[in-house]
CSV table of C-alpha atoms in Angstrom, one decimal:
chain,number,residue,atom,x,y,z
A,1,UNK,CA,-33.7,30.3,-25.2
A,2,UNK,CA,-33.1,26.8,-23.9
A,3,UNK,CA,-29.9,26.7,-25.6
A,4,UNK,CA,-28.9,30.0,-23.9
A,5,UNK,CA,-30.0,28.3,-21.1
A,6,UNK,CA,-27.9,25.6,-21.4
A,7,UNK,CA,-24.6,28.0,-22.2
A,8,UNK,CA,-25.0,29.5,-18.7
A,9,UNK,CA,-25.4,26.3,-17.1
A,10,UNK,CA,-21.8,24.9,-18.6
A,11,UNK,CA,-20.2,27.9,-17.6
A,12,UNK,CA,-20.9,27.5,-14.7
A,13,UNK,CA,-20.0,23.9,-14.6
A,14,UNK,CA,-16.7,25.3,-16.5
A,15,UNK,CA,-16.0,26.9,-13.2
A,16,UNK,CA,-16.3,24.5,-11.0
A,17,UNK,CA,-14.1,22.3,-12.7
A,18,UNK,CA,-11.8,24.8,-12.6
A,19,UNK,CA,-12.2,25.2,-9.2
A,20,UNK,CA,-11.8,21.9,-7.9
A,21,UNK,CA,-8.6,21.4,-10.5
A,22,UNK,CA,-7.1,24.5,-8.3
A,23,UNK,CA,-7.8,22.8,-5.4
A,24,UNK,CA,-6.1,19.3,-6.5
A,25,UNK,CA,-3.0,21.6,-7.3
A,26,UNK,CA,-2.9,23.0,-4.0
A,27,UNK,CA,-3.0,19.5,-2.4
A,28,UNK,CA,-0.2,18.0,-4.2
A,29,UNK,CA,2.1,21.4,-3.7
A,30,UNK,CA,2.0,21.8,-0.1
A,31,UNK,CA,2.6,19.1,2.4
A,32,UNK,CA,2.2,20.0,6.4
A,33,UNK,CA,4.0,19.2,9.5
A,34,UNK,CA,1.7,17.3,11.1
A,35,UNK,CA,1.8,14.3,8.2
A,36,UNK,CA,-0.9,15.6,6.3
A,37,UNK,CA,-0.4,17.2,3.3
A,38,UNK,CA,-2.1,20.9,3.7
A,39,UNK,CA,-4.6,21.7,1.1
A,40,UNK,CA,-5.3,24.9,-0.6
A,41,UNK,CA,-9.2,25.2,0.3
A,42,UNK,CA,-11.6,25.7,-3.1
A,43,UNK,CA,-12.2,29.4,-4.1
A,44,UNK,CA,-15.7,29.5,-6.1
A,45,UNK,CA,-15.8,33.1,-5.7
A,46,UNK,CA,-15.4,33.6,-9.3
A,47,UNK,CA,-18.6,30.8,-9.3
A,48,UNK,CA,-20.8,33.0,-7.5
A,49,UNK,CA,-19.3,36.1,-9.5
A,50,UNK,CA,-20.9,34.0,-12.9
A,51,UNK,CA,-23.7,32.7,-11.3
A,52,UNK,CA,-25.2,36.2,-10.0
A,53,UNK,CA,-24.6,37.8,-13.6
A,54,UNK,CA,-27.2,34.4,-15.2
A,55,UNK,CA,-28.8,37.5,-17.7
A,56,UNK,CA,-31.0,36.3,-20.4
A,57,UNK,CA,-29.3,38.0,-23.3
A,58,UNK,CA,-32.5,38.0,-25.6
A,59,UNK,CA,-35.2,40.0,-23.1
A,60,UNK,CA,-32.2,41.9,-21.6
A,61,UNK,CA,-34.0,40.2,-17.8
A,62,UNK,CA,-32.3,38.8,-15.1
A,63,UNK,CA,-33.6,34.9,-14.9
A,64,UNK,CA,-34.2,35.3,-11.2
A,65,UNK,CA,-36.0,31.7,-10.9
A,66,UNK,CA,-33.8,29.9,-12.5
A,67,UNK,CA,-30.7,31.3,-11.8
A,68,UNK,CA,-31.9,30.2,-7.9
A,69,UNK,CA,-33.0,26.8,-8.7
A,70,UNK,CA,-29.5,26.4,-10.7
A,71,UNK,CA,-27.4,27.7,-7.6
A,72,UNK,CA,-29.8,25.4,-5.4
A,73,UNK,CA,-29.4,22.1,-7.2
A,74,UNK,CA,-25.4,23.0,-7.5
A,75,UNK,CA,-25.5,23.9,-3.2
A,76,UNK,CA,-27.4,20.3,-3.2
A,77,UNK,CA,-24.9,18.6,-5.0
A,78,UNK,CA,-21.8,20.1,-3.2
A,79,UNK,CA,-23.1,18.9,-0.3
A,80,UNK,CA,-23.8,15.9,-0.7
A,81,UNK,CA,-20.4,15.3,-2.1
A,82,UNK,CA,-18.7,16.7,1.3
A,83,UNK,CA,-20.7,14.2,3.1
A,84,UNK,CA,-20.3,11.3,0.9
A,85,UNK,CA,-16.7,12.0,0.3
A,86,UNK,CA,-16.5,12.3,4.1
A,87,UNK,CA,-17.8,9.1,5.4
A,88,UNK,CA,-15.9,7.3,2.4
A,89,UNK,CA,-12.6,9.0,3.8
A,90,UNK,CA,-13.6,7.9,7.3
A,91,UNK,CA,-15.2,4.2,6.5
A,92,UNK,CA,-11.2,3.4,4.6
A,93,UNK,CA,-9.6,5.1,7.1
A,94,UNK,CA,-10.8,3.1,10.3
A,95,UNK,CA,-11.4,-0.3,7.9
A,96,UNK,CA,-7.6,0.0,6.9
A,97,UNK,CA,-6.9,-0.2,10.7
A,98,UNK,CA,-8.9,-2.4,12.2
A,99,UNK,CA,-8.2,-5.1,8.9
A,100,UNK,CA,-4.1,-4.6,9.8
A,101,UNK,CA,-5.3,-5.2,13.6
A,102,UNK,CA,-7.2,-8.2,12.5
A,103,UNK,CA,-4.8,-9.6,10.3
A,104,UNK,CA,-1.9,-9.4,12.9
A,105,UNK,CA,-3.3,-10.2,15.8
A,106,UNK,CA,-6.6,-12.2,15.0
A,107,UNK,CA,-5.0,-14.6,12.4
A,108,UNK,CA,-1.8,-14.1,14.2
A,109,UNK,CA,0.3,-12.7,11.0
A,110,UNK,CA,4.2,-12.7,12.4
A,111,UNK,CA,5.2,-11.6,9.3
A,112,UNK,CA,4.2,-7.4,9.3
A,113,UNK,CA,7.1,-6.9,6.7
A,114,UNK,CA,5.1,-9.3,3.7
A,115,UNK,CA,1.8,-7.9,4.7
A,116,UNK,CA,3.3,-4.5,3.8
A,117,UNK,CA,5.1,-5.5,0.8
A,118,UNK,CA,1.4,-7.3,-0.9
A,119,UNK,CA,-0.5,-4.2,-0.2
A,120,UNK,CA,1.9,-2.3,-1.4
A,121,UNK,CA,2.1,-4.8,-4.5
A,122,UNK,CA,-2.1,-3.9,-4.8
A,123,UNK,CA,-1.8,-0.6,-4.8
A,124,UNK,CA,0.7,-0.5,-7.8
A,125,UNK,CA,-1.2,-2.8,-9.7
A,126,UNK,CA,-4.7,-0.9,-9.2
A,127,UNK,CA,-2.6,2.5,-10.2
A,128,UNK,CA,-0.6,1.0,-12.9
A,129,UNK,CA,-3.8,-0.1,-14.9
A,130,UNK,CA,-5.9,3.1,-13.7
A,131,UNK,CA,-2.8,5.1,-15.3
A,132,UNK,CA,-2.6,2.7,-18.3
A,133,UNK,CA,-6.8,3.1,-18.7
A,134,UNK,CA,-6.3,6.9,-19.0
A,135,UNK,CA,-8.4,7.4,-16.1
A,136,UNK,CA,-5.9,9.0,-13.7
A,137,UNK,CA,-2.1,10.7,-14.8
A,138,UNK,CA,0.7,9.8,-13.1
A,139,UNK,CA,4.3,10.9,-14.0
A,140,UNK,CA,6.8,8.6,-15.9
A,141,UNK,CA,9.6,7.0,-13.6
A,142,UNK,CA,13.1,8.0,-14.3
A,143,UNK,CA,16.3,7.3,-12.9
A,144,UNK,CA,16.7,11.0,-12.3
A,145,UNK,CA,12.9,11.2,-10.1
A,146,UNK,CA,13.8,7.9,-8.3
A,147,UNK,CA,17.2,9.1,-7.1
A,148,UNK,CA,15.9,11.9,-5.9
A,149,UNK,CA,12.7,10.3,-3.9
A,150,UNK,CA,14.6,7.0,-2.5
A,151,UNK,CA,15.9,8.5,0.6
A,152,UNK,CA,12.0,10.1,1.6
A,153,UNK,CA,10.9,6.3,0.8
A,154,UNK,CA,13.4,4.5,2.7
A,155,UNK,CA,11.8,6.4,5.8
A,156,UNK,CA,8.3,5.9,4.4
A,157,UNK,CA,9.0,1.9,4.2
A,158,UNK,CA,10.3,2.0,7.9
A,159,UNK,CA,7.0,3.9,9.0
A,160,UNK,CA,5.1,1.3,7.4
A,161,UNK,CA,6.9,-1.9,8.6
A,162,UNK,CA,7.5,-0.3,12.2
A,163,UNK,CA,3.0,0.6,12.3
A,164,UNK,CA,2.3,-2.5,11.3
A,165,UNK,CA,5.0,-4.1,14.3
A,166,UNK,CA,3.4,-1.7,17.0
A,167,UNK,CA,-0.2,-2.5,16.0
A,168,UNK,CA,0.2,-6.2,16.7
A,169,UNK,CA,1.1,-5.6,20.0
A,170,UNK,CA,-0.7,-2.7,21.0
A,171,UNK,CA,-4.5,-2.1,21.2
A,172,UNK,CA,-6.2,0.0,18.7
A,173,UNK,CA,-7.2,3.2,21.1
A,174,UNK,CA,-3.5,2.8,22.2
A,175,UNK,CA,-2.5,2.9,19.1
A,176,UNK,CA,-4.5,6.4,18.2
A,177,UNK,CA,-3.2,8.1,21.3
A,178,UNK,CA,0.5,7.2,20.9
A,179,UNK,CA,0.2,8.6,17.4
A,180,UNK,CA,-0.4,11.8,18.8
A,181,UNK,CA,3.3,12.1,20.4
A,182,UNK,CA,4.1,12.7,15.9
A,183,UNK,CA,3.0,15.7,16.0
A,184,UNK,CA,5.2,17.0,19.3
A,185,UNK,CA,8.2,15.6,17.4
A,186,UNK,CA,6.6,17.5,14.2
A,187,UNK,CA,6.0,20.4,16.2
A,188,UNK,CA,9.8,20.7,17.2
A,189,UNK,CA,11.0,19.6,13.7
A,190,UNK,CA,9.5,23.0,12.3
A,191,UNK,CA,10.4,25.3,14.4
A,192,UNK,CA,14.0,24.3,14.3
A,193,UNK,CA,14.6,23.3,10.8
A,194,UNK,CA,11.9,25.9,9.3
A,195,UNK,CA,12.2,28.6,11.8
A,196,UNK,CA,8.3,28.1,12.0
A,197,UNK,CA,6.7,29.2,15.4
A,198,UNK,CA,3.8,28.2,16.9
A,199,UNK,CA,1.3,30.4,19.1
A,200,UNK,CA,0.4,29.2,22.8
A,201,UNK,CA,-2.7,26.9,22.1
A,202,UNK,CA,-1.0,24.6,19.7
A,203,UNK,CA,2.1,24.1,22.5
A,204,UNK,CA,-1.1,23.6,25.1
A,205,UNK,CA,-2.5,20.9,22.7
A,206,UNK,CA,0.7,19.5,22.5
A,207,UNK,CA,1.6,19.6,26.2
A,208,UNK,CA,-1.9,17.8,26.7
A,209,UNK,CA,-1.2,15.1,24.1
A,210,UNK,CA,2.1,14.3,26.2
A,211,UNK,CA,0.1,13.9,29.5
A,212,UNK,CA,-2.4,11.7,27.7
A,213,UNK,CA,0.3,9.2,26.1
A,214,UNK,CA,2.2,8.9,29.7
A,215,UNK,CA,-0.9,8.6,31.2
A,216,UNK,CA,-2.5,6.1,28.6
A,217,UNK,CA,0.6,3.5,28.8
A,218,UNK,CA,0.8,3.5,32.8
A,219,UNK,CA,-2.9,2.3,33.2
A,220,UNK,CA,-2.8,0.6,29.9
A,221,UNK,CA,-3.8,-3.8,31.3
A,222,UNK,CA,-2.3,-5.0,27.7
A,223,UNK,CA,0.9,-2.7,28.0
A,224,UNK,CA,3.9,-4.4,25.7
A,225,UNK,CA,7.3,-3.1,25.8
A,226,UNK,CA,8.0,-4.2,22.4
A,227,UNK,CA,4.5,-2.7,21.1
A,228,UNK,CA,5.0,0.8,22.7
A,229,UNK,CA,8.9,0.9,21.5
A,230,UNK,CA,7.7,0.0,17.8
A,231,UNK,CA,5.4,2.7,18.1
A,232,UNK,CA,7.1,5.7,19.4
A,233,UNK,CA,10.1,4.6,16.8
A,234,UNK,CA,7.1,5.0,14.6
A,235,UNK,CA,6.6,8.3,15.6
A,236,UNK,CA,10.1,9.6,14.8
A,237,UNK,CA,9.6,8.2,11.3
A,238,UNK,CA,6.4,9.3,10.7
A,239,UNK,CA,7.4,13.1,11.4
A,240,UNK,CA,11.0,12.6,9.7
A,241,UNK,CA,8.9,11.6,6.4
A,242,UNK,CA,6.5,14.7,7.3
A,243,UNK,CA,10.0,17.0,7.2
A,244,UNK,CA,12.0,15.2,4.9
A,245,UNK,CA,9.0,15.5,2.4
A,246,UNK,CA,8.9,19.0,2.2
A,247,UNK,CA,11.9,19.4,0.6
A,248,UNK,CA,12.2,16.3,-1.4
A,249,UNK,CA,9.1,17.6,-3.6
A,250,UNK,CA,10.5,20.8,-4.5
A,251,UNK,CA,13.5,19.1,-5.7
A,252,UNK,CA,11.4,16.1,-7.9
A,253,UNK,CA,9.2,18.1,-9.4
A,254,UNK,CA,11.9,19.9,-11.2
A,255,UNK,CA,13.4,16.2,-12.4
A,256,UNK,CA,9.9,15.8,-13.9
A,257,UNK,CA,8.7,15.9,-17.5
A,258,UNK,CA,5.2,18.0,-16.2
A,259,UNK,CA,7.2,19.8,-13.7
A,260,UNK,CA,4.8,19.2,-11.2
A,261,UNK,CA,4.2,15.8,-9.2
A,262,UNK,CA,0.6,14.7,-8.2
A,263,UNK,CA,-0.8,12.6,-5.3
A,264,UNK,CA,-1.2,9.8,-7.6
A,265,UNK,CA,2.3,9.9,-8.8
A,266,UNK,CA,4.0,9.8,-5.6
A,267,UNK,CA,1.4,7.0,-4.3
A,268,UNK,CA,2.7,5.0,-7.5
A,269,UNK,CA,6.2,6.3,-6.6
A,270,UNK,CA,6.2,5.2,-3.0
A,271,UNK,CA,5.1,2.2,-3.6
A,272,UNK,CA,7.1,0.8,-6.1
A,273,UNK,CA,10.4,1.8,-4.5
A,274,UNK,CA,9.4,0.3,-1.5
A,275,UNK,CA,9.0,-3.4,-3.2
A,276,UNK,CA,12.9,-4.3,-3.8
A,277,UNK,CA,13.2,-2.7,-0.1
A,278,UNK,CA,10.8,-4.8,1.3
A,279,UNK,CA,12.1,-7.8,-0.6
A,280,UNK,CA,15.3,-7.2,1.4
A,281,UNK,CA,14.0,-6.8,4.4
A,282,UNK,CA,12.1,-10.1,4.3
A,283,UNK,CA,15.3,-11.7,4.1
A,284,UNK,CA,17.5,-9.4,6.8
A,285,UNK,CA,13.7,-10.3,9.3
A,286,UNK,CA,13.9,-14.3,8.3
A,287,UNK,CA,10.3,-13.7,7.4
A,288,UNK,CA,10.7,-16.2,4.2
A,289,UNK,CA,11.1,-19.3,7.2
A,290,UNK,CA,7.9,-18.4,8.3
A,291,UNK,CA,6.0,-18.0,5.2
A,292,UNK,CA,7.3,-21.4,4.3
A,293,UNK,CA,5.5,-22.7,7.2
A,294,UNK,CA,2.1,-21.3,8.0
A,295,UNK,CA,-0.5,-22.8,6.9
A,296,UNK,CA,-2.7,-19.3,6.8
A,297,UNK,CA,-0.7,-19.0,3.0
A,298,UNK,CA,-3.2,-21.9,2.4
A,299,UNK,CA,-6.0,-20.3,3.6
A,300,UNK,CA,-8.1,-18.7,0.7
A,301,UNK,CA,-10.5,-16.3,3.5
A,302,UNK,CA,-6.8,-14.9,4.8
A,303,UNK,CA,-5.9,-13.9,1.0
A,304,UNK,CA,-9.2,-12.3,1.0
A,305,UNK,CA,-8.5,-10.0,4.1
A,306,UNK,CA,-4.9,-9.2,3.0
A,307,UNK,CA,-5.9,-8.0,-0.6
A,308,UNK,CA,-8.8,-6.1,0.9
A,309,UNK,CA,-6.1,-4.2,3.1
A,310,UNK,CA,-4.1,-3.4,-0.3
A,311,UNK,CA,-7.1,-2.1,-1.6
A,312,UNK,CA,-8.0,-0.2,1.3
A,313,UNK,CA,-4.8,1.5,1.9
A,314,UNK,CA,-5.2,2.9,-1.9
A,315,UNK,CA,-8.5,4.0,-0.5
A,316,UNK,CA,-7.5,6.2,1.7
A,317,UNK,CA,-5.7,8.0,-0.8
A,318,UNK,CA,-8.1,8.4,-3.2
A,319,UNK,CA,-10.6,9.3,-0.7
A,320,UNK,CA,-8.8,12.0,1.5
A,321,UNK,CA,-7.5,13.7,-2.0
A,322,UNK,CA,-11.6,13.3,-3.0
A,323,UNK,CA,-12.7,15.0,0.5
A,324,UNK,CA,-10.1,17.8,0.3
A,325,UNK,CA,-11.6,18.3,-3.3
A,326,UNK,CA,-15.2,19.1,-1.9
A,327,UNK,CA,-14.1,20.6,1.8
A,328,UNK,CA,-10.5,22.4,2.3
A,329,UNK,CA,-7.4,21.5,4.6
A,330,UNK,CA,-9.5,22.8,7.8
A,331,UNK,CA,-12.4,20.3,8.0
A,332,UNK,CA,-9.6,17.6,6.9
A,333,UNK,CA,-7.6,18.3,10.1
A,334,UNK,CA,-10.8,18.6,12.0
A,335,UNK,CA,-12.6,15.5,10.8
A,336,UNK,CA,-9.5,13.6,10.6
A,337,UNK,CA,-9.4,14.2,14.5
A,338,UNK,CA,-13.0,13.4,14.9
A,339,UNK,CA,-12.9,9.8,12.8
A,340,UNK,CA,-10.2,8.8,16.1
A,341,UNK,CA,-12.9,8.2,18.5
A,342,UNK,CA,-15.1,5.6,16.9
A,343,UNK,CA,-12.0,4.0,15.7
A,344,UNK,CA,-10.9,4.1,19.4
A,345,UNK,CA,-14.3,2.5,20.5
A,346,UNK,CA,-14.5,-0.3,17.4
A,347,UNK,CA,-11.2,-1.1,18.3
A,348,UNK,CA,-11.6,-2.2,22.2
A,349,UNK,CA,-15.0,-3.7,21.3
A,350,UNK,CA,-14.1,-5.7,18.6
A,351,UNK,CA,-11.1,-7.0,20.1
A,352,UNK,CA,-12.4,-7.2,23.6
A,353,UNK,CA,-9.6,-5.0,25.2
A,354,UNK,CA,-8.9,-5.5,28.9
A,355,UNK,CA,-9.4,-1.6,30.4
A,356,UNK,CA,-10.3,0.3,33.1
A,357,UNK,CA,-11.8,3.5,33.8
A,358,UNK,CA,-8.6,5.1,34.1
A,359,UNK,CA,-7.4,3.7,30.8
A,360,UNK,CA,-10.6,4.7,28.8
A,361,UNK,CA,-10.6,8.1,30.9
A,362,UNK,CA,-6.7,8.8,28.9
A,363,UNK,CA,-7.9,7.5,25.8
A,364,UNK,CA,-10.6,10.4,26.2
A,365,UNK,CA,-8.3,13.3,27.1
A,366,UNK,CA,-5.8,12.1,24.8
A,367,UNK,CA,-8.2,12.0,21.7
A,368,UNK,CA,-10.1,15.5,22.8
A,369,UNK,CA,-6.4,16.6,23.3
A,370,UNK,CA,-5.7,15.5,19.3
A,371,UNK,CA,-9.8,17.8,18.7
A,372,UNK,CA,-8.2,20.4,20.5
A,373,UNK,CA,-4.6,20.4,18.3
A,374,UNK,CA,-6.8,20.6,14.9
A,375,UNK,CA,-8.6,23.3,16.2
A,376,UNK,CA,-5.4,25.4,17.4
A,377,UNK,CA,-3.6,25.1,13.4
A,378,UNK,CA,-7.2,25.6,12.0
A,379,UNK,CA,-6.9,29.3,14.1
A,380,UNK,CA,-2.9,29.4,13.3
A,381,UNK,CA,-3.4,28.7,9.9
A,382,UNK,CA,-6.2,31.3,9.6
């Protein structure tokens, strides 16, 4: 009996590996507009399907009580994996931000381009051993795959470097709000190179996202002409690598030995390419005059924050593909818009940001404007 038991039990753990498998192939397969990648949400219909049928085969009974307490510990466990798997996505996200913020403008970093090329340098190291440790898979690098990805990653550097320029200058909440002016330029990408139309409550979003930007900078007391042109050059990038990306994965995965190309891959992929890039660009910024000079290089508590920013950007990585895993493309989008307002609030407190109520009052719209956008594709997408 037990070990009949036990047969049911791995089936139905068979399933749910199976399950969330499917669900890290419809991550990788289908990136969105918006610059998130849009995730197939889990189907554990065929779970429930097994689950319902638990019959013990010897009395020819249905094992009622223990078919419930088996679907109760699995709900339990699902759970708790959303919420964990959540608030790890959430904690890397704002940490990632608020470490760049600190690094820049607390230690007074002038050099944005290095800092991106050593986190960049941490993230392939952590995913080369992973890879080499059999733990994760990633593809093997041709000549063929890297030809094919270098102009996507060319844009992906720039979006990088020209982040990091904008956050130095601008505040945090700022920064948040601005962001949202990617997914107008998104918006407009779609429908004109992908014939894609959106219904009447994503333009409203969209419209509102506008008024909150123009609104935000005007009674912004920091505003920084440099900061905000860094940033909205920012935005074009972010959305071109969004576009571009759509079509640059259809045409690598068929230069691939698997045919298909993970999240891990192209984090490994990305990354690498953008080292002899940023190497170049040190020297084109005159970054290597400064690095010869500052005495922070000397400073063993500012390697400590930089290489905690390396591993925090691979964080985010691993933790959004683990949260789309456990919840679906929907409560990404929606949480994602959520996580903005206590970054927003850490980010004037722990900087001490000159405001006013007018500022904070745009900040507000803007972010309940960014709630309001997830909400409208949720319905579009439904």
């Amino acid at each position: 009996m037990d070990d009949k038991i036990k047969v049911i039990v791995n089936g139905e753990k068979g399933s749910l590996l199976i399950g969330e498998q499917n669900g890290v192939l419809g991550q990788v397969s289908s990136p969105s507009g918006s610059g998130r990648r849009e995730m197939v949400s889990r189907s554990l219909s065929g779970m429930k399907a097994f689950s319902n049928d638990g019959i013990d085969l010897e009395e020819g009974k249905v094992e009622k009580h223990r078919d419930k307490a088996i679907r109760g510990n699995r709900t339990i466990r699902i759970h708790n994996q959303a919420l964990l798997s959540g608030l790890a996505y959430c904690i890397s996200s704002c940490s990632m931000i608020l470490v760049n913020k600190f690094v820049l403008s607390g230690y007074d970093f002038n050099a944005g381009i290095s800092l991106m090329l050593y986190q960049n340098l941490v993230s392939v190291v952590i995913v080369s051993i992973l890879s080499f440790a059999g733990i994760i898979s990633t593809e093997p690098l041709t000549w063929r795959l890297i030809r094919v990805w270098l102009p996507v990653n060319v844009i992906f550097v720039g979006m990088l470097i020209t982040s990091l320029f904008s956050l130095k200058y601008i505040n945090v909440a700022m920064v948040t709000v601005l962001k949202n002016v990617t997914n107008v330029i998104t918006a407009l990408g779609e429908m004109y190179l992908f014939k894609k139309h959106h219904d009447s409550k994503v333009w409203a979003a969209l419209f509102l996202m506008i008024i909150s930007a123009v609104s935000g900078g005007i009674t912004d007391l920091s505003f920084h002409a440099v900061g905000y042109t860094w940033q909205i050059i920012n935005c074009f990038l972010t959305a071109s690598y969004s576009l571009t990306l759509r079509r640059v994965m259809d045409t690598a995965k068929q230069v691939t030995k698997s045919g298909n190309l993970n999240e891990f891959s192209m984090v490994l992929l990305n990354n690498i390419l953008s080292l002899p890039l940023g190497v170049l660009l040190i020297f084109v910024f005159n970054e290597v005059n400064y690095l010869s000079t500052t005495p922070l290089l000397r400073t063993p508590m500012f390697w400590l924050v930089i290489t905690s920013s390396g591993f925090l950007g691979l964080a985010i990585s691993f933790t959004s593909m683990w949260f789309l895993h456990q919840t679906g493309a929907t409560t990404y989008s929606l949480v994602g818009s959520l996580n903005k307002i206590p970054l927003s609030i850490f980010g004037i407190v722990l900087f001490k940001v000159p405001t006013s109520l007018e500022n904070l009052a745009s900040i507000l719209f803007g972010l309940l404007a960014g709630v309001f956008f997830a909400k409208a594709k949720m319905m579009e997408r439904s």
